Amino acid sequence: MTAWFCVEKIFNLLNEYDVRSAGTEEGARVKVTGGHIDWADIIFVMEKKHIRRLRDKYSYESNGKKLICLDIPDDYTYMDEELIDLLKARVFEYIEIPIEF
């Protein structure tokens, strides 16, 4: 869960994107809702199980949404340097990120 709040903090630095974070786990500080799914153009998840959870619980809202699994284990601590590097590299494959970022 901490990884997703890291994502929001990192990518909110880019003015081109509006980024929100929410978790799929019961204990998530901010738990994903149908509203989050409706709002998003692209949804990035860390692991495949997160896509399954979103599709199971929000099948209507997620229909036709671009759900992308980054294949990053969701077990890093908040703002872990390795996690930040992985996130930037994997997200860069799908959206435009300035080189100096």
Coordinates of N, CA, C and O in Angstrom, one line a residue:
M1 N 0.8 -1.2 0.0 CA 0.0 0.0 0.0 C 0.9 1.3 0.0 O 0.6 2.2 -0.7
T2 N 1.9 1.3 0.8 CA 2.8 2.5 0.8 C 3.3 2.8 -0.5 O 3.5 4.0 -0.8
A3 N 3.5 1.8 -1.4 CA 4.0 2.1 -2.7 C 3.1 3.0 -3.5 O 3.6 3.9 -4.2
W4 N 1.8 2.9 -3.4 CA 0.9 3.7 -4.2 C 0.9 5.2 -3.8 O 0.8 6.1 -4.6
F5 N 1.1 5.4 -2.5 CA 1.2 6.8 -2.1 C 2.5 7.4 -2.6 O 2.6 8.6 -2.8
C6 N 3.5 6.6 -2.7 CA 4.8 7.0 -3.3 C 4.6 7.4 -4.7 O 5.1 8.4 -5.2
V7 N 3.8 6.6 -5.5 CA 3.4 6.9 -6.9 C 2.8 8.3 -7.0 O 3.2 9.1 -7.8
E8 N 1.8 8.5 -6.1 CA 1.1 9.8 -6.2 C 2.1 11.0 -5.9 O 2.1 12.0 -6.6
K9 N 2.9 10.8 -4.9 CA 3.9 11.9 -4.5 C 4.9 12.1 -5.7 O 5.1 13.3 -6.1
I10 N 5.4 11.1 -6.3 CA 6.4 11.2 -7.4 C 5.7 11.8 -8.6 O 6.2 12.8 -9.2
F11 N 4.6 11.3 -9.1 CA 4.1 11.7 -10.4 C 3.2 13.0 -10.3 O 2.9 13.6 -11.3
N12 N 2.8 13.4 -9.1 CA 2.2 14.7 -9.0 C 3.1 15.8 -9.3 O 2.7 17.0 -9.4
L13 N 4.4 15.6 -9.3 CA 5.4 16.6 -9.6 C 5.3 17.0 -11.1 O 5.8 18.0 -11.5
L14 N 4.7 16.1 -11.9 CA 4.5 16.4 -13.3 C 3.2 17.1 -13.5 O 2.2 16.6 -13.2
N15 N 3.3 18.3 -14.0 CA 2.1 19.1 -14.2 C 1.1 18.6 -15.3 O 0.0 18.9 -15.3
E16 N 1.6 17.7 -16.1 CA 0.8 17.2 -17.2 C -0.2 16.2 -16.8 O -1.1 15.8 -17.5
Y17 N 0.0 15.6 -15.5 CA -0.9 14.5 -15.1 C -1.5 14.9 -13.7 O -0.9 15.5 -12.9
D18 N -2.7 14.4 -13.6 CA -3.4 14.4 -12.3 C -3.4 13.0 -11.7 O -4.0 12.1 -12.4
V19 N -2.7 12.8 -10.6 CA -2.5 11.4 -10.1 C -3.2 11.2 -8.8 O -3.1 12.1 -7.9
R20 N -3.8 10.1 -8.6 CA -4.4 9.7 -7.3 C -4.0 8.3 -7.0 O -3.7 7.5 -7.9
S21 N -3.9 8.0 -5.7 CA -3.5 6.7 -5.2 C -4.6 6.1 -4.4 O -5.2 6.9 -3.6
A22 N -4.8 4.8 -4.5 CA -5.8 4.1 -3.6 C -5.4 2.7 -3.6 O -4.8 2.2 -4.6
G23 N -5.7 2.0 -2.6 CA -5.3 0.6 -2.4 C -6.5 -0.4 -2.6 O -7.6 0.0 -2.5
T24 N -6.1 -1.6 -2.9 CA -7.1 -2.7 -3.0 C -7.3 -3.5 -1.8 O -8.2 -4.3 -1.6
E25 N -6.3 -3.4 -0.8 CA -6.3 -4.2 0.4 C -7.4 -3.6 1.4 O -7.6 -2.4 1.4
E26 N -7.9 -4.5 2.2 CA -8.9 -4.1 3.3 C -8.3 -3.0 4.2 O -9.0 -2.1 4.5
G27 N -7.0 -3.1 4.5 CA -6.5 -2.1 5.4 C -5.9 -0.9 4.8 O -5.2 -0.1 5.4
A28 N -6.2 -0.6 3.5 CA -5.6 0.5 2.8 C -6.1 1.8 3.4 O -7.2 2.0 3.8
R29 N -5.1 2.8 3.5 CA -5.5 4.1 4.1 C -6.5 4.8 3.3 O -7.5 5.3 3.8
V30 N -6.4 4.7 1.9 CA -7.4 5.2 1.0 C -7.8 4.0 0.1 O -6.9 3.5 -0.6
K31 N -9.0 3.5 0.3 CA -9.4 2.3 -0.5 C -10.0 2.7 -1.8 O -10.8 3.7 -1.8
V32 N -9.7 2.0 -2.9 CA -10.2 2.3 -4.2 C -11.7 2.2 -4.2 O -12.3 1.4 -3.5
T33 N -12.4 3.1 -4.9 CA -13.8 3.1 -5.1 C -14.2 3.2 -6.6 O -13.3 3.4 -7.4
G34 N -15.4 3.0 -6.8 CA -15.9 3.1 -8.2 C -15.6 4.5 -8.8 O -15.4 4.6 -10.0
G35 N -15.7 5.5 -7.9 CA -15.4 6.8 -8.3 C -14.0 7.0 -8.8 O -13.8 7.7 -9.8
H36 N -13.0 6.4 -8.2 CA -11.7 6.4 -8.6 C -11.5 5.8 -10.0 O -10.9 6.4 -10.9
I37 N -12.2 4.7 -10.2 CA -12.1 4.0 -11.5 C -12.8 4.9 -12.6 O -12.2 5.0 -13.7
D38 N -13.9 5.4 -12.3 CA -14.6 6.3 -13.3 C -13.7 7.5 -13.7 O -13.7 7.9 -14.8
W39 N -13.0 8.1 -12.7 CA -12.2 9.3 -12.8 C -11.0 9.0 -13.7 O -10.6 9.9 -14.5
A40 N -10.4 7.8 -13.6 CA -9.1 7.6 -14.2 C -9.2 7.3 -15.7 O -10.1 6.6 -16.2
D41 N -8.2 7.8 -16.5 CA -8.0 7.4 -17.9 C -7.2 6.2 -18.0 O -7.4 5.3 -18.8
I42 N -6.2 6.1 -17.2 CA -5.3 4.9 -17.1 C -5.1 4.5 -15.7 O -5.0 5.4 -14.8
I43 N -5.1 3.2 -15.4 CA -5.0 2.7 -14.0 C -3.8 1.8 -14.0 O -3.7 0.8 -14.7
F44 N -2.8 2.2 -13.2 CA -1.6 1.4 -13.0 C -1.7 0.6 -11.7 O -2.1 1.2 -10.7
V45 N -1.4 -0.6 -11.8 CA -1.3 -1.4 -10.6 C 0.0 -2.1 -10.4 O 0.8 -2.2 -11.4
M46 N 0.4 -2.5 -9.2 CA 1.7 -3.1 -9.0 C 1.7 -4.5 -9.4 O 2.7 -5.0 -10.0
E47 N 0.7 -5.3 -9.0 CA 0.7 -6.7 -9.3 C -0.6 -7.2 -10.0 O -1.7 -6.5 -9.9
K48 N -0.6 -8.3 -10.6 CA -1.7 -8.9 -11.3 C -2.9 -9.1 -10.4 O -4.1 -8.9 -10.9
K49 N -2.7 -9.4 -9.2 CA -3.8 -9.6 -8.3 C -4.7 -8.3 -8.1 O -5.9 -8.4 -7.8
H50 N -4.0 -7.2 -8.2 CA -4.7 -5.9 -8.1 C -5.7 -5.7 -9.3 O -6.8 -5.2 -9.1
I51 N -5.3 -6.1 -10.5 CA -6.2 -6.0 -11.6 C -7.4 -6.9 -11.4 O -8.5 -6.5 -11.6
R52 N -7.1 -8.2 -10.9 CA -8.2 -9.1 -10.7 C -9.2 -8.5 -9.7 O -10.4 -8.6 -9.9
R53 N -8.7 -7.9 -8.6 CA -9.6 -7.3 -7.6 C -10.4 -6.2 -8.2 O -11.6 -6.1 -7.9
L54 N -9.8 -5.3 -9.0 CA -10.5 -4.2 -9.6 C -11.6 -4.7 -10.5 O -12.8 -4.2 -10.5
R55 N -11.3 -5.7 -11.3 CA -12.3 -6.2 -12.3 C -13.4 -7.0 -11.6 O -14.5 -6.9 -12.0
D56 N -13.1 -7.7 -10.5 CA -14.1 -8.4 -9.7 C -15.0 -7.5 -9.0 O -16.3 -7.6 -9.1
K57 N -14.5 -6.5 -8.3 CA -15.3 -5.6 -7.5 C -16.0 -4.5 -8.3 O -17.1 -4.0 -8.0
Y58 N -15.3 -4.0 -9.4 CA -15.7 -2.9 -10.2 C -15.8 -3.2 -11.6 O -15.3 -2.5 -12.5
S59 N -16.5 -4.3 -11.9 CA -16.5 -4.8 -13.3 C -17.2 -3.8 -14.3 O -16.7 -3.5 -15.4
Y60 N -18.2 -3.1 -13.8 CA -18.9 -2.1 -14.7 C -18.0 -0.9 -14.9 O -17.8 -0.5 -16.0
E61 N -17.4 -0.4 -13.8 CA -16.6 0.8 -13.9 C -15.3 0.6 -14.7 O -14.8 1.4 -15.4
S62 N -14.8 -0.6 -14.5 CA -13.5 -0.9 -15.2 C -13.6 -1.4 -16.6 O -12.6 -1.5 -17.3
N63 N -14.8 -1.6 -17.1 CA -15.0 -2.1 -18.4 C -14.6 -1.0 -19.4 O -15.0 0.1 -19.4
G64 N -13.6 -1.4 -20.3 CA -13.1 -0.4 -21.2 C -12.0 0.4 -20.7 O -11.4 1.2 -21.5
K65 N -11.6 0.4 -19.4 CA -10.5 1.1 -18.9 C -9.2 0.5 -19.2 O -9.1 -0.7 -19.3
K66 N -8.2 1.3 -19.3 CA -6.8 0.8 -19.6 C -6.2 0.5 -18.2 O -5.9 1.4 -17.4
L67 N -6.1 -0.8 -17.9 CA -5.5 -1.3 -16.6 C -4.2 -1.9 -17.0 O -4.1 -2.8 -17.7
I68 N -3.2 -1.4 -16.3 CA -1.8 -1.8 -16.7 C -1.1 -2.3 -15.4 O -1.0 -1.6 -14.4
C69 N -0.6 -3.5 -15.5 CA 0.2 -4.1 -14.4 C 1.7 -3.8 -14.6 O 2.2 -4.1 -15.6
L70 N 2.3 -3.2 -13.6 CA 3.7 -2.8 -13.7 C 4.6 -4.0 -13.2 O 5.8 -3.9 -13.4
D71 N 4.0 -5.0 -12.7 CA 4.8 -6.2 -12.3 C 5.9 -5.8 -11.3 O 7.1 -6.2 -11.5
I72 N 5.5 -5.0 -10.3 CA 6.4 -4.6 -9.2 C 5.8 -5.2 -7.9 O 4.7 -4.9 -7.6
P73 N 6.6 -6.0 -7.2 CA 6.0 -6.5 -5.9 C 5.6 -5.3 -5.0 O 6.4 -4.3 -4.9
D74 N 4.5 -5.4 -4.4 CA 3.9 -4.4 -3.6 C 4.4 -4.5 -2.1 O 3.6 -4.7 -1.2
D75 N 5.7 -4.6 -2.0 CA 6.3 -4.8 -0.7 C 7.5 -3.8 -0.3 O 8.3 -4.1 0.5
Y76 N 7.5 -2.7 -1.0 CA 8.5 -1.7 -0.8 C 8.0 -0.7 0.3 O 6.8 -0.5 0.5
T77 N 9.0 -0.1 0.9 CA 8.6 1.0 1.9 C 8.4 2.3 1.2 O 8.9 2.5 0.0
Y78 N 7.8 3.2 1.8 CA 7.4 4.5 1.3 C 8.7 5.2 0.8 O 9.7 5.4 1.6
M79 N 8.7 5.7 -0.4 CA 9.8 6.4 -1.1 C 11.1 5.7 -1.1 O 12.2 6.3 -1.2
D80 N 11.1 4.4 -1.2 CA 12.3 3.6 -1.4 C 12.9 3.9 -2.7 O 12.2 4.0 -3.7
E81 N 14.2 4.2 -2.8 CA 14.9 4.6 -4.0 C 14.7 3.6 -5.1 O 14.5 4.0 -6.3
E82 N 14.9 2.3 -4.8 CA 14.7 1.3 -5.8 C 13.3 1.3 -6.4 O 13.1 1.2 -7.6
L83 N 12.3 1.5 -5.5 CA 10.9 1.5 -6.0 C 10.7 2.7 -6.9 O 10.1 2.6 -8.0
I84 N 11.2 3.9 -6.5 CA 11.1 5.1 -7.4 C 11.7 4.9 -8.8 O 11.1 5.2 -9.8
D85 N 12.9 4.3 -8.8 CA 13.5 4.0 -10.1 C 12.7 3.0 -10.9 O 12.5 3.2 -12.1
L86 N 12.2 2.0 -10.3 CA 11.3 1.0 -11.0 C 10.0 1.6 -11.5 O 9.6 1.4 -12.7
L87 N 9.4 2.4 -10.7 CA 8.2 3.1 -11.1 C 8.4 4.0 -12.3 O 7.6 3.9 -13.3
K88 N 9.4 4.8 -12.2 CA 9.7 5.7 -13.3 C 9.9 4.9 -14.6 O 9.4 5.3 -15.7
A89 N 10.7 3.9 -14.5 CA 11.1 3.1 -15.7 C 9.9 2.4 -16.3 O 9.6 2.4 -17.5
R90 N 9.0 1.8 -15.5 CA 7.9 1.0 -16.0 C 6.8 2.0 -16.5 O 6.2 1.7 -17.5
V91 N 6.5 3.0 -15.7 CA 5.5 4.0 -16.2 C 5.9 4.7 -17.5 O 5.0 4.9 -18.3
F92 N 7.1 4.9 -17.6 CA 7.7 5.6 -18.8 C 7.3 4.8 -20.1 O 7.2 5.4 -21.2
E93 N 7.1 3.5 -20.0 CA 6.7 2.7 -21.1 C 5.3 3.0 -21.6 O 5.0 2.7 -22.8
Y94 N 4.5 3.7 -20.8 CA 3.1 3.9 -21.2 C 2.7 5.4 -21.3 O 1.7 5.7 -22.0
I95 N 3.4 6.2 -20.6 CA 3.1 7.7 -20.7 C 4.4 8.4 -20.9 O 5.5 8.0 -20.6
E96 N 4.3 9.6 -21.4 CA 5.4 10.5 -21.7 C 5.9 11.1 -20.4 O 5.1 11.8 -19.7
I97 N 7.1 11.0 -20.1 CA 7.7 11.6 -18.9 C 9.0 12.3 -19.4 O 9.8 11.8 -20.1
P98 N 9.1 13.6 -18.9 CA 10.3 14.4 -19.3 C 11.6 13.7 -18.9 O 11.7 13.1 -17.9
I99 N 12.6 13.8 -19.8 CA 13.9 13.1 -19.5 C 14.5 13.5 -18.2 O 15.1 12.7 -17.5
E100 N 14.4 14.8 -17.9 CA 15.0 15.3 -16.7 C 14.3 14.9 -15.4 O 14.7 15.2 -14.3
F101 N 13.2 14.2 -15.5 CA 12.4 13.8 -14.3 C 13.1 12.7 -13.5 O 13.6 11.8 -13.8

